[in-house]
Short mmCIF file of C-alpha atoms in Angstrom, two decimals:
data_model
loop_
_atom_site.label_atom_id
_atom_site.label_comp_id
_atom_site.label_asym_id
_atom_site.label_seq_id
_atom_site.Cartn_x
_atom_site.Cartn_y
_atom_site.Cartn_z
CA MET A 1 -28.50 10.63 9.22
CA ARG A 2 -31.48 10.40 6.65
CA ALA A 3 -30.51 6.94 5.80
CA LYS A 4 -30.89 5.90 9.48
CA ASN A 5 -34.36 7.28 9.73
CA THR A 6 -35.25 5.66 6.75
CA ASP A 7 -34.09 2.34 7.84
CA ASN A 8 -35.71 2.91 11.03
CA GLU A 9 -39.06 3.72 9.47
CA LEU A 10 -38.58 0.51 7.20
CA LEU A 11 -37.93 -1.47 10.31
CA LEU A 12 -41.25 -0.11 12.07
CA SER A 13 -43.33 -0.83 8.68
CA GLN A 14 -42.16 -4.38 8.48
CA ARG A 15 -42.72 -4.97 12.22
CA LYS A 16 -46.13 -3.59 12.00
CA LYS A 17 -46.79 -5.70 8.83
CA ILE A 18 -45.79 -8.88 10.71
CA SER A 19 -47.80 -7.92 13.81
CA ALA A 20 -50.89 -7.70 11.77
CA ILE A 21 -50.33 -11.12 10.33
CA LEU A 22 -49.65 -12.62 13.67
CA LYS A 23 -52.84 -10.89 14.86
CA GLN A 24 -55.03 -12.14 11.93
CA ARG A 25 -53.56 -15.67 12.27
CA ARG A 26 -54.61 -15.77 15.79
CA LYS A 27 -58.17 -14.55 15.12
CA ASP A 28 -58.50 -17.13 12.18
CA ILE A 29 -57.70 -20.19 14.27
CA GLY A 30 -60.04 -18.74 17.31
CA LYS A 31 -57.60 -18.24 20.03
CA SER A 32 -58.18 -15.35 22.56
CA THR A 33 -55.16 -13.06 23.56
CA ARG A 34 -55.24 -14.97 26.97
CA GLU A 35 -54.89 -18.26 25.33
CA MET A 36 -51.89 -16.96 23.50
CA ALA A 37 -50.34 -15.54 26.62
CA GLU A 38 -50.71 -18.74 28.39
CA GLU A 39 -49.52 -20.74 25.59
CA ILE A 40 -46.34 -18.43 25.21
CA GLY A 41 -45.80 -17.96 28.96
CA THR A 42 -46.30 -14.07 28.82
CA SER A 43 -49.00 -11.57 29.79
CA GLN A 44 -51.97 -10.70 27.82
CA SER A 45 -50.88 -7.07 27.61
CA THR A 46 -47.56 -8.16 26.05
CA ILE A 47 -49.63 -10.18 23.23
CA VAL A 48 -51.95 -7.14 22.49
CA LYS A 49 -48.67 -4.78 22.30
CA VAL A 50 -46.88 -7.41 20.01
CA GLU A 51 -50.04 -7.36 17.81
CA ASN A 52 -50.44 -3.77 17.59
CA GLY A 53 -46.54 -3.10 16.63
CA GLN A 54 -46.21 -1.66 20.11
CA TRP A 55 -43.56 -3.87 21.16
CA ASN A 56 -40.17 -4.20 19.86
CA TYR A 57 -40.05 -8.01 20.07
CA GLY A 58 -37.02 -10.14 19.38
CA ILE A 59 -36.75 -13.08 17.32
CA GLU A 60 -37.37 -15.60 20.55
CA THR A 61 -41.02 -13.85 20.78
CA LEU A 62 -41.74 -14.22 17.27
CA SER A 63 -40.64 -17.84 17.11
CA ALA A 64 -42.96 -18.47 20.12
CA PHE A 65 -45.70 -16.60 18.36
CA CYS A 66 -45.19 -18.75 15.15
CA GLU A 67 -45.00 -22.10 17.06
CA VAL A 68 -48.23 -21.31 18.69
CA LEU A 69 -49.95 -20.05 15.44
CA ASN A 70 -48.59 -22.92 13.30
CA LEU A 71 -46.49 -20.45 11.28
CA GLU A 72 -42.97 -20.44 9.96
CA ILE A 73 -40.67 -17.57 10.26
#
């Protein structure tokens, strides 16, 4: 079972890194979490959770963030 725990820890670490990049990019281009939520079509609290690595988001959510932030996956 140790390998599975290690895999989960790696995924969590990677998700947090991606989340930090999304948050920094949003700030760099001067968008508020409210603006992001409106453009993506979700709630402001979801934006905050994604940016803080507290949301297990899928490729659709990541793609929506990247589209609004002009990033490539």
